[in-house]
Amino acid sequence: MPPSVPSVPRRVAHTLRTSLFAQVLVALVLGMAVGKLWPDVATDLQPLGDGFTRLIKTIISPLVFCVVVVGIAKAGDLKAFGRIGLKALLWFEVASTLALIIGLLAANVVQPGSGMHVDPATLSAKAVDEKTGGGSLPSTTEFVLNALPTSFIGAFAENSLLQVLVLACLVGAALLHLGHTKVPQVLPAVEQAQEIIFAIVGFVMRLAPIAVFGAMAVLIGQYGLGVIETYAKLIVLCYAAAALFVVLLAVALRMVTGLSLWKFLRYIREEMLLALGTASTESVMPRVMQKLRKAGARDDAVGLVLPTGYSFNLDGASLYLSIGTLFIAQAVGVDLSVGQQITVVLVLMLTSKGMAGIPGSAFLALSATASSLGAIPAGAVALLLGVDRIMDSMRVVTNLLGNCVAVFAVSRWEGALDIERAKEVLDGGSKAPKGAEETAAPEAEVPAQATKEPATEAS
């Protein structure tokens, strides 16, 4: 008798049971349906997404600390780590400035706010104050000082990535200075802690579909689909500008490393869909770090470039801020000169660097930019309140891809990227890296064995 072929329902059930991508996709669709059909019920589902994000944030700081410490200790070269940091900052500044310029050019050509004729007197800044909680962006001095920890435990308790990075660099440097003979048990202990953290990531990721369902239901329930019609021109422009920027990222990645961004997108499709569903790049940071390491990027490069990029390389936010500034100016009938638009770029180059982790940071940055120009009423920023949440998908995708490309590019420049291994992984090859074992576990699971990768392997 010929072998029996599983029925369609069985194949679908097997896919849903083993594929995180399929689980998240179904949760995304169900969340949209619930938000549309039962908006009152949907608003009560906020804790589903928030709870997942809390669990992920709990493990981000210790994970970054372990990866960076192990990376420095195994690389054995603190100067190389410093070079990686400087090259990363250079890449971040060029990329975010390019995003700002693309946004300004796009807004000047399309004029998304023209014809709205909004009377500034009808707008109130109170709504923006409620969104931001009356907070403010830190000054440059405050930003630098806030990156320095006041206590070892406090950096982890406050989940301050920059402070954790500083501590990790100090600990890694101390391990290199003392040598493994004086502290033989410290590095193995950190490596074992890293294994435990990745195992926890696997457990938490099982909850990802539930988080996506809750977050999407809340989004559609609160804002509906009508806002898309009202701000259609602005939304299309922002997403088109982001698509152009992603194409430029693909070209840059190909030129610097020879790798394909589209293959990388396929490689992280589960993480990308999860980030879209939860509107948060932090929710996927641990998994993305693990996949970048598996794709041939050395531990020290991944551990430094990716977390730093979450504060310094917000390309999607930069696009949105530049387009948003011109949108509100056009909506209230203010014609910004070339000099004023250059001022917009310069101000946003500074304000966009301190946005990460601050509630309503986009509106704080827009308010600061409007104040610096002196031509746009402060209340005009409220025009973007209704559409801001719709822009999260654009910002999340662009921010995440921008930081991942930065990891590959900086790793390549520093000789910390195994190109052959990266191509093997992105092509979907089954060759496991030395010291690791591929398993048939579904993507939702992150077996500890899969994290055992050589930190010093490079091309």
Short mmCIF file of N, CA, C and O in Angstrom, two decimals, residues 251-380:
data_model
loop_
_atom_site.label_atom_id
_atom_site.label_comp_id
_atom_site.label_asym_id
_atom_site.label_seq_id
_atom_site.Cartn_x
_atom_site.Cartn_y
_atom_site.Cartn_z
N VAL A 251 21.12 47.58 -0.25
CA VAL A 251 22.27 47.87 -1.12
C VAL A 251 23.54 48.00 -0.28
O VAL A 251 24.60 47.46 -0.64
N ALA A 252 23.45 48.70 0.83
CA ALA A 252 24.62 48.87 1.70
C ALA A 252 25.11 47.53 2.24
O ALA A 252 26.32 47.26 2.28
N LEU A 253 24.17 46.68 2.67
CA LEU A 253 24.56 45.37 3.20
C LEU A 253 25.23 44.53 2.13
O LEU A 253 26.24 43.86 2.39
N ARG A 254 24.71 44.56 0.91
CA ARG A 254 25.30 43.80 -0.19
C ARG A 254 26.70 44.31 -0.52
O ARG A 254 27.63 43.52 -0.74
N MET A 255 26.89 45.63 -0.52
CA MET A 255 28.19 46.21 -0.87
C MET A 255 29.24 45.91 0.20
O MET A 255 30.39 45.63 -0.11
N VAL A 256 28.83 45.98 1.46
CA VAL A 256 29.79 45.83 2.55
C VAL A 256 30.10 44.37 2.85
O VAL A 256 31.25 44.00 3.09
N THR A 257 29.07 43.52 2.82
CA THR A 257 29.26 42.13 3.25
C THR A 257 28.98 41.09 2.17
O THR A 257 29.37 39.93 2.31
N GLY A 258 28.26 41.48 1.12
CA GLY A 258 27.88 40.52 0.11
C GLY A 258 26.66 39.71 0.49
O GLY A 258 26.27 38.78 -0.23
N LEU A 259 26.02 40.04 1.61
CA LEU A 259 24.85 39.30 2.08
C LEU A 259 23.56 39.92 1.56
O LEU A 259 23.52 41.11 1.19
N SER A 260 22.50 39.14 1.54
CA SER A 260 21.20 39.58 1.04
C SER A 260 20.29 39.95 2.20
O SER A 260 20.06 39.12 3.11
N LEU A 261 19.76 41.16 2.18
CA LEU A 261 18.84 41.58 3.23
C LEU A 261 17.53 40.80 3.14
O LEU A 261 16.90 40.52 4.17
N TRP A 262 17.13 40.44 1.93
CA TRP A 262 15.86 39.71 1.77
C TRP A 262 15.97 38.31 2.37
O TRP A 262 15.02 37.81 2.97
N LYS A 263 17.13 37.67 2.20
CA LYS A 263 17.33 36.37 2.84
C LYS A 263 17.37 36.52 4.35
O LYS A 263 16.89 35.65 5.08
N PHE A 264 17.94 37.62 4.82
CA PHE A 264 17.97 37.86 6.26
C PHE A 264 16.56 38.08 6.80
O PHE A 264 16.22 37.61 7.89
N LEU A 265 15.74 38.78 6.03
CA LEU A 265 14.34 38.98 6.43
C LEU A 265 13.62 37.64 6.56
O LEU A 265 12.85 37.43 7.50
N ARG A 266 13.87 36.75 5.63
CA ARG A 266 13.27 35.42 5.71
C ARG A 266 13.78 34.68 6.95
O ARG A 266 13.03 33.96 7.61
N TYR A 267 15.04 34.89 7.25
CA TYR A 267 15.68 34.23 8.39
C TYR A 267 15.07 34.67 9.72
O TYR A 267 14.93 33.88 10.65
N ILE A 268 14.69 35.96 9.82
CA ILE A 268 14.13 36.48 11.08
C ILE A 268 12.64 36.78 10.93
O ILE A 268 12.12 37.66 11.62
N ARG A 269 11.94 36.07 10.05
CA ARG A 269 10.54 36.39 9.79
C ARG A 269 9.68 36.25 11.05
O ARG A 269 8.76 37.05 11.25
N GLU A 270 9.97 35.26 11.91
CA GLU A 270 9.18 35.11 13.13
C GLU A 270 9.36 36.31 14.04
O GLU A 270 8.40 36.86 14.58
N GLU A 271 10.61 36.73 14.22
CA GLU A 271 10.90 37.87 15.09
C GLU A 271 10.30 39.16 14.51
O GLU A 271 9.78 40.01 15.25
N MET A 272 10.36 39.31 13.18
CA MET A 272 9.82 40.52 12.56
C MET A 272 8.31 40.59 12.75
O MET A 272 7.75 41.65 13.06
N LEU A 273 7.63 39.46 12.57
CA LEU A 273 6.19 39.45 12.73
C LEU A 273 5.80 39.70 14.19
O LEU A 273 4.82 40.41 14.47
N LEU A 274 6.58 39.17 15.11
CA LEU A 274 6.32 39.41 16.53
C LEU A 274 6.52 40.89 16.87
O LEU A 274 5.74 41.49 17.61
N ALA A 275 7.59 41.49 16.34
CA ALA A 275 7.84 42.91 16.58
C ALA A 275 6.71 43.77 16.02
O ALA A 275 6.29 44.75 16.64
N LEU A 276 6.19 43.38 14.85
CA LEU A 276 5.08 44.12 14.26
C LEU A 276 3.83 43.98 15.13
O LEU A 276 3.11 44.96 15.35
N GLY A 277 3.57 42.77 15.59
CA GLY A 277 2.36 42.54 16.38
C GLY A 277 2.36 43.24 17.72
O GLY A 277 1.33 43.73 18.17
N THR A 278 3.53 43.31 18.36
CA THR A 278 3.62 43.94 19.68
C THR A 278 4.07 45.40 19.61
O THR A 278 4.10 46.08 20.63
N ALA A 279 4.41 45.86 18.38
CA ALA A 279 4.89 47.24 18.18
C ALA A 279 6.09 47.53 19.06
O ALA A 279 6.24 48.63 19.60
N SER A 280 6.98 46.55 19.20
CA SER A 280 8.15 46.72 20.06
C SER A 280 9.32 45.92 19.52
O SER A 280 9.19 44.72 19.26
N THR A 281 10.46 46.58 19.35
CA THR A 281 11.68 45.86 18.96
C THR A 281 12.34 45.20 20.17
O THR A 281 13.09 44.25 20.02
N GLU A 282 12.05 45.72 21.36
CA GLU A 282 12.62 45.12 22.56
C GLU A 282 12.12 43.69 22.76
O GLU A 282 12.83 42.84 23.30
N SER A 283 10.90 43.42 22.31
CA SER A 283 10.33 42.09 22.52
C SER A 283 11.08 41.00 21.76
O SER A 283 10.94 39.82 22.08
N VAL A 284 11.87 41.40 20.76
CA VAL A 284 12.59 40.39 19.97
C VAL A 284 14.10 40.50 20.11
O VAL A 284 14.83 39.75 19.47
N MET A 285 14.59 41.43 20.93
CA MET A 285 16.04 41.61 21.03
C MET A 285 16.78 40.32 21.40
O MET A 285 17.78 39.98 20.76
N PRO A 286 16.34 39.57 22.42
CA PRO A 286 17.09 38.36 22.76
C PRO A 286 17.18 37.36 21.61
O PRO A 286 18.24 36.80 21.34
N ARG A 287 16.07 37.15 20.91
CA ARG A 287 16.08 36.20 19.80
C ARG A 287 16.92 36.71 18.64
O ARG A 287 17.62 35.94 17.98
N VAL A 288 16.85 37.99 18.35
CA VAL A 288 17.63 38.55 17.25
C VAL A 288 19.13 38.46 17.56
O VAL A 288 19.94 38.16 16.69
N MET A 289 19.51 38.72 18.82
CA MET A 289 20.90 38.58 19.21
C MET A 289 21.38 37.15 18.98
O MET A 289 22.48 36.91 18.45
N GLN A 290 20.56 36.21 19.35
CA GLN A 290 20.92 34.80 19.18
C GLN A 290 21.07 34.45 17.70
O GLN A 290 22.02 33.75 17.30
N LYS A 291 20.16 34.96 16.87
CA LYS A 291 20.22 34.63 15.45
C LYS A 291 21.39 35.32 14.75
O LYS A 291 21.98 34.76 13.82
N LEU A 292 21.73 36.52 15.16
CA LEU A 292 22.89 37.19 14.59
C LEU A 292 24.18 36.45 14.93
O LEU A 292 25.08 36.31 14.09
N ARG A 293 24.27 35.95 16.16
CA ARG A 293 25.44 35.15 16.56
C ARG A 293 25.51 33.86 15.75
O ARG A 293 26.57 33.44 15.30
N LYS A 294 24.37 33.24 15.56
CA LYS A 294 24.32 32.01 14.78
C LYS A 294 24.70 32.27 13.32
O LYS A 294 25.27 31.40 12.65
N ALA A 295 24.41 33.48 12.84
CA ALA A 295 24.70 33.83 11.45
C ALA A 295 26.13 34.32 11.26
O ALA A 295 26.44 34.90 10.21
N GLY A 296 27.00 34.12 12.24
CA GLY A 296 28.42 34.38 12.03
C GLY A 296 28.96 35.65 12.61
O GLY A 296 30.17 35.91 12.50
N ALA A 297 28.12 36.49 13.23
CA ALA A 297 28.63 37.71 13.86
C ALA A 297 29.19 37.36 15.24
O ALA A 297 28.57 36.62 15.99
N ARG A 298 30.37 37.88 15.55
CA ARG A 298 31.04 37.53 16.79
C ARG A 298 30.30 38.13 17.99
O ARG A 298 29.65 39.16 17.89
N ASP A 299 30.44 37.46 19.13
CA ASP A 299 29.70 37.86 20.34
C ASP A 299 29.91 39.32 20.72
O ASP A 299 28.96 40.03 21.06
N ASP A 300 31.16 39.76 20.69
CA ASP A 300 31.42 41.13 21.15
C ASP A 300 30.78 42.16 20.22
O ASP A 300 30.29 43.20 20.68
N ALA A 301 30.74 41.88 18.91
CA ALA A 301 30.10 42.81 17.98
C ALA A 301 28.59 42.85 18.18
O ALA A 301 27.99 43.92 18.24
N VAL A 302 27.98 41.67 18.31
CA VAL A 302 26.53 41.61 18.53
C VAL A 302 26.17 42.27 19.85
O VAL A 302 25.23 43.07 19.93
N GLY A 303 26.92 41.94 20.90
CA GLY A 303 26.60 42.44 22.23
C GLY A 303 26.74 43.94 22.37
O GLY A 303 26.06 44.55 23.20
N LEU A 304 27.61 44.56 21.57
CA LEU A 304 27.80 46.00 21.67
C LEU A 304 26.93 46.76 20.67
O LEU A 304 26.23 47.70 21.03
N VAL A 305 26.93 46.34 19.39
CA VAL A 305 26.29 47.12 18.35
C VAL A 305 24.76 47.10 18.46
O VAL A 305 24.11 48.15 18.39
N LEU A 306 24.17 45.92 18.66
CA LEU A 306 22.71 45.85 18.66
C LEU A 306 22.08 46.62 19.83
O LEU A 306 21.21 47.47 19.61
N PRO A 307 22.49 46.38 21.08
CA PRO A 307 21.87 47.15 22.18
C PRO A 307 22.13 48.65 22.07
O PRO A 307 21.26 49.46 22.39
N THR A 308 23.34 49.03 21.64
CA THR A 308 23.63 50.46 21.48
C THR A 308 22.75 51.07 20.41
O THR A 308 22.29 52.21 20.53
N GLY A 309 22.50 50.31 19.35
CA GLY A 309 21.64 50.80 18.28
C GLY A 309 20.22 51.10 18.73
O GLY A 309 19.54 51.96 18.17
N TYR A 310 19.77 50.40 19.78
CA TYR A 310 18.42 50.65 20.29
C TYR A 310 18.29 52.06 20.88
O TYR A 310 17.19 52.55 21.06
N SER A 311 19.41 52.69 21.19
CA SER A 311 19.39 54.07 21.71
C SER A 311 19.88 55.08 20.69
O SER A 311 19.40 56.21 20.65
N PHE A 312 20.84 54.67 19.82
CA PHE A 312 21.48 55.63 18.93
C PHE A 312 21.07 55.50 17.47
O PHE A 312 21.41 56.37 16.68
N ASN A 313 20.39 54.44 17.10
CA ASN A 313 20.15 54.21 15.68
C ASN A 313 18.67 53.93 15.43
O ASN A 313 18.30 52.84 14.99
N LEU A 314 17.83 54.91 15.67
CA LEU A 314 16.39 54.78 15.47
C LEU A 314 16.03 55.34 14.10
O LEU A 314 15.47 56.43 13.97
N ASP A 315 16.36 54.59 13.05
CA ASP A 315 16.18 55.08 11.69
C ASP A 315 14.71 55.31 11.35
O ASP A 315 14.35 56.31 10.72
N GLY A 316 13.84 54.37 11.75
CA GLY A 316 12.43 54.53 11.47
C GLY A 316 11.84 55.74 12.19
O GLY A 316 11.03 56.49 11.62
N ALA A 317 12.26 55.95 13.43
CA ALA A 317 11.80 57.12 14.18
C ALA A 317 12.29 58.40 13.54
O ALA A 317 11.57 59.41 13.49
N SER A 318 13.52 58.39 13.03
CA SER A 318 14.07 59.58 12.36
C SER A 318 13.26 59.93 11.12
O SER A 318 12.95 61.11 10.87
N LEU A 319 12.91 58.92 10.32
CA LEU A 319 12.05 59.16 9.16
C LEU A 319 10.73 59.80 9.57
O LEU A 319 10.28 60.80 8.99
N TYR A 320 10.10 59.21 10.57
CA TYR A 320 8.80 59.67 11.02
C TYR A 320 8.87 61.10 11.56
O TYR A 320 7.99 61.93 11.29
N LEU A 321 9.91 61.40 12.33
CA LEU A 321 10.03 62.73 12.93
C LEU A 321 10.21 63.81 11.88
O LEU A 321 9.61 64.89 11.97
N SER A 322 11.04 63.55 10.87
CA SER A 322 11.27 64.57 9.85
C SER A 322 10.01 64.79 9.01
O SER A 322 9.63 65.93 8.71
N ILE A 323 9.35 63.70 8.62
CA ILE A 323 8.10 63.83 7.86
C ILE A 323 7.02 64.48 8.73
O ILE A 323 6.27 65.35 8.26
N GLY A 324 6.93 64.07 9.99
CA GLY A 324 5.93 64.60 10.88
C GLY A 324 6.08 66.10 11.11
O GLY A 324 5.09 66.84 11.19
N THR A 325 7.32 66.56 11.23
CA THR A 325 7.56 68.00 11.45
C THR A 325 7.04 68.81 10.27
O THR A 325 6.36 69.83 10.46
N LEU A 326 7.35 68.38 9.05
CA LEU A 326 6.88 69.12 7.88
C LEU A 326 5.37 68.96 7.71
O LEU A 326 4.69 69.88 7.24
N PHE A 327 4.83 67.81 8.10
CA PHE A 327 3.38 67.59 7.99
C PHE A 327 2.62 68.60 8.85
O PHE A 327 1.66 69.23 8.37
N ILE A 328 3.01 68.76 10.11
CA ILE A 328 2.27 69.69 10.98
C ILE A 328 2.48 71.13 10.55
O ILE A 328 1.58 71.96 10.68
N ALA A 329 3.67 71.43 9.99
CA ALA A 329 3.90 72.79 9.49
C ALA A 329 2.99 73.08 8.29
O ALA A 329 2.37 74.14 8.21
N GLN A 330 2.91 72.13 7.37
CA GLN A 330 2.05 72.30 6.20
C GLN A 330 0.59 72.35 6.60
O GLN A 330 -0.21 73.11 6.02
N ALA A 331 0.20 71.57 7.60
CA ALA A 331 -1.21 71.51 8.01
C ALA A 331 -1.69 72.84 8.59
O ALA A 331 -2.85 73.21 8.42
N VAL A 332 -0.81 73.56 9.28
CA VAL A 332 -1.20 74.85 9.88
C VAL A 332 -0.80 76.03 9.00
O VAL A 332 -0.92 77.19 9.41
N GLY A 333 -0.31 75.73 7.80
CA GLY A 333 -0.01 76.79 6.84
C GLY A 333 1.31 77.49 7.05
O GLY A 333 1.47 78.65 6.63
N VAL A 334 2.28 76.84 7.67
CA VAL A 334 3.60 77.44 7.88
C VAL A 334 4.56 76.91 6.81
O VAL A 334 4.73 75.69 6.67
N ASP A 335 5.15 77.81 6.07
CA ASP A 335 6.09 77.43 5.01
C ASP A 335 7.52 77.54 5.56
O ASP A 335 8.02 78.63 5.77
N LEU A 336 8.14 76.40 5.80
CA LEU A 336 9.49 76.39 6.36
C LEU A 336 10.53 76.63 5.27
O LEU A 336 10.49 75.99 4.21
N SER A 337 11.44 77.54 5.54
CA SER A 337 12.51 77.83 4.59
C SER A 337 13.55 76.72 4.60
O SER A 337 13.52 75.82 5.45
N VAL A 338 14.48 76.78 3.65
CA VAL A 338 15.56 75.78 3.58
C VAL A 338 16.38 75.83 4.86
O VAL A 338 16.75 74.79 5.43
N GLY A 339 16.66 77.03 5.35
CA GLY A 339 17.44 77.17 6.58
C GLY A 339 16.73 76.55 7.78
O GLY A 339 17.34 75.89 8.62
N GLN A 340 15.41 76.76 7.85
CA GLN A 340 14.64 76.18 8.95
C GLN A 340 14.61 74.64 8.86
O GLN A 340 14.64 73.95 9.87
N GLN A 341 14.56 74.12 7.65
CA GLN A 341 14.56 72.67 7.49
C GLN A 341 15.92 72.07 7.84
O GLN A 341 16.00 70.95 8.36
N ILE A 342 16.98 72.81 7.57
CA ILE A 342 18.31 72.36 8.01
C ILE A 342 18.35 72.34 9.54
O ILE A 342 18.92 71.42 10.15
N THR A 343 17.72 73.33 10.16
CA THR A 343 17.64 73.36 11.62
C THR A 343 16.88 72.14 12.13
O THR A 343 17.24 71.55 13.16
N VAL A 344 15.81 71.75 11.42
CA VAL A 344 15.05 70.56 11.79
C VAL A 344 15.96 69.34 11.84
O VAL A 344 15.93 68.55 12.80
N VAL A 345 16.79 69.17 10.81
CA VAL A 345 17.71 68.03 10.76
C VAL A 345 18.69 68.07 11.93
O VAL A 345 18.91 67.06 12.62
N LEU A 346 19.26 69.22 12.19
CA LEU A 346 20.25 69.35 13.26
C LEU A 346 19.63 69.08 14.63
O LEU A 346 20.23 68.39 15.47
N VAL A 347 18.43 69.62 14.85
CA VAL A 347 17.77 69.41 16.15
C VAL A 347 17.40 67.94 16.32
O VAL A 347 17.63 67.34 17.38
N LEU A 348 16.85 67.33 15.28
CA LEU A 348 16.42 65.93 15.38
C LEU A 348 17.62 64.98 15.48
O LEU A 348 17.49 63.89 16.05
N MET A 349 18.76 65.37 14.95
CA MET A 349 19.97 64.55 15.11
C MET A 349 20.31 64.39 16.58
O MET A 349 20.84 63.35 17.00
N LEU A 350 20.01 65.41 17.37
CA LEU A 350 20.29 65.36 18.81
C LEU A 350 19.14 64.74 19.58
O LEU A 350 19.34 63.83 20.40
N THR A 351 17.91 65.23 19.33
CA THR A 351 16.77 64.77 20.13
C THR A 351 16.44 63.30 19.89
O THR A 351 15.97 62.60 20.79
N SER A 352 16.68 62.79 18.68
CA SER A 352 16.34 61.40 18.39
C SER A 352 17.23 60.42 19.12
O SER A 352 16.89 59.24 19.27
N LYS A 353 18.40 60.88 19.60
CA LYS A 353 19.32 59.98 20.29
C LYS A 353 18.87 59.67 21.73
O LYS A 353 19.30 58.69 22.30
N GLY A 354 18.03 60.51 22.29
CA GLY A 354 17.62 60.28 23.67
C GLY A 354 16.20 59.79 23.81
O GLY A 354 15.60 59.90 24.88
N MET A 355 15.64 59.22 22.73
CA MET A 355 14.23 58.87 22.72
C MET A 355 13.92 57.52 23.35
O MET A 355 12.82 57.31 23.86
N ALA A 356 14.85 56.59 23.28
CA ALA A 356 14.56 55.21 23.66
C ALA A 356 14.09 55.11 25.10
O ALA A 356 14.70 55.66 26.02
N GLY A 357 12.96 54.41 25.29
CA GLY A 357 12.47 54.13 26.64
C GLY A 357 11.72 55.25 27.32
O GLY A 357 11.32 55.12 28.47
N ILE A 358 11.50 56.37 26.63
CA ILE A 358 10.79 57.50 27.22
C ILE A 358 9.36 57.54 26.68
O ILE A 358 9.17 57.56 25.46
N PRO A 359 8.34 57.53 27.54
CA PRO A 359 6.96 57.56 27.07
C PRO A 359 6.68 58.79 26.22
O PRO A 359 7.02 59.91 26.59
N GLY A 360 6.02 58.56 25.06
CA GLY A 360 5.67 59.68 24.19
C GLY A 360 6.88 60.41 23.64
O GLY A 360 6.80 61.61 23.35
N SER A 361 7.99 59.71 23.48
CA SER A 361 9.24 60.37 23.07
C SER A 361 9.13 61.05 21.72
O SER A 361 9.75 62.10 21.49
N ALA A 362 8.35 60.47 20.80
CA ALA A 362 8.21 61.08 19.48
C ALA A 362 7.59 62.47 19.60
O ALA A 362 8.03 63.42 18.94
N PHE A 363 6.60 62.61 20.48
CA PHE A 363 5.95 63.91 20.64
C PHE A 363 6.86 64.90 21.38
O PHE A 363 6.82 66.10 21.13
N LEU A 364 7.66 64.38 22.28
CA LEU A 364 8.63 65.25 22.95
C LEU A 364 9.65 65.79 21.95
O LEU A 364 10.00 66.97 21.98
N ALA A 365 10.12 64.91 21.06
CA ALA A 365 11.09 65.34 20.04
C ALA A 365 10.45 66.33 19.08
O ALA A 365 11.07 67.33 18.68
N LEU A 366 9.21 66.07 18.68
CA LEU A 366 8.52 66.99 17.78
C LEU A 366 8.27 68.34 18.45
O LEU A 366 8.42 69.39 17.82
N SER A 367 7.89 68.31 19.72
CA SER A 367 7.66 69.57 20.45
C SER A 367 8.95 70.37 20.58
O SER A 367 8.96 71.60 20.41
N ALA A 368 10.07 69.67 20.85
CA ALA A 368 11.36 70.35 20.96
C ALA A 368 11.76 70.97 19.62
O ALA A 368 12.29 72.08 19.57
N THR A 369 11.48 70.25 18.54
CA THR A 369 11.81 70.77 17.22
C THR A 369 10.95 71.98 16.89
O THR A 369 11.45 72.99 16.37
N ALA A 370 9.65 71.90 17.19
CA ALA A 370 8.75 73.02 16.93
C ALA A 370 9.17 74.26 17.72
O ALA A 370 9.16 75.38 17.21
N SER A 371 9.56 74.03 18.97
CA SER A 371 9.99 75.16 19.82
C SER A 371 11.27 75.80 19.27
O SER A 371 11.42 77.03 19.32
N SER A 372 12.19 74.98 18.78
CA SER A 372 13.45 75.52 18.27
C SER A 372 13.24 76.36 17.02
O SER A 372 13.97 77.31 16.77
N LEU A 373 12.22 76.00 16.22
CA LEU A 373 11.94 76.76 15.01
C LEU A 373 11.23 78.07 15.33
O LEU A 373 11.45 79.08 14.65
N GLY A 374 10.34 78.04 16.34
CA GLY A 374 9.61 79.24 16.71
C GLY A 374 8.52 79.63 15.74
O GLY A 374 7.90 80.68 15.88
N ALA A 375 8.26 78.81 14.73
CA ALA A 375 7.25 79.14 13.72
C ALA A 375 6.04 78.23 13.78
O ALA A 375 5.00 78.55 13.21
N ILE A 376 6.17 77.09 14.45
CA ILE A 376 5.08 76.11 14.53
C ILE A 376 4.48 76.16 15.92
O ILE A 376 5.20 76.03 16.91
N PRO A 377 3.16 76.36 16.04
CA PRO A 377 2.53 76.36 17.37
C PRO A 377 2.74 75.03 18.08
O PRO A 377 2.69 73.96 17.46
N ALA A 378 2.96 75.09 19.39
CA ALA A 378 3.22 73.87 20.15
C ALA A 378 2.06 72.89 20.07
O ALA A 378 2.25 71.67 20.03
N GLY A 379 0.84 73.42 20.04
CA GLY A 379 -0.33 72.56 20.00
C GLY A 379 -0.48 71.79 18.71
O GLY A 379 -1.24 70.81 18.65
N ALA A 380 0.23 72.21 17.65
CA ALA A 380 0.09 71.56 16.35
C ALA A 380 0.58 70.12 16.38
O ALA A 380 0.18 69.30 15.56
#
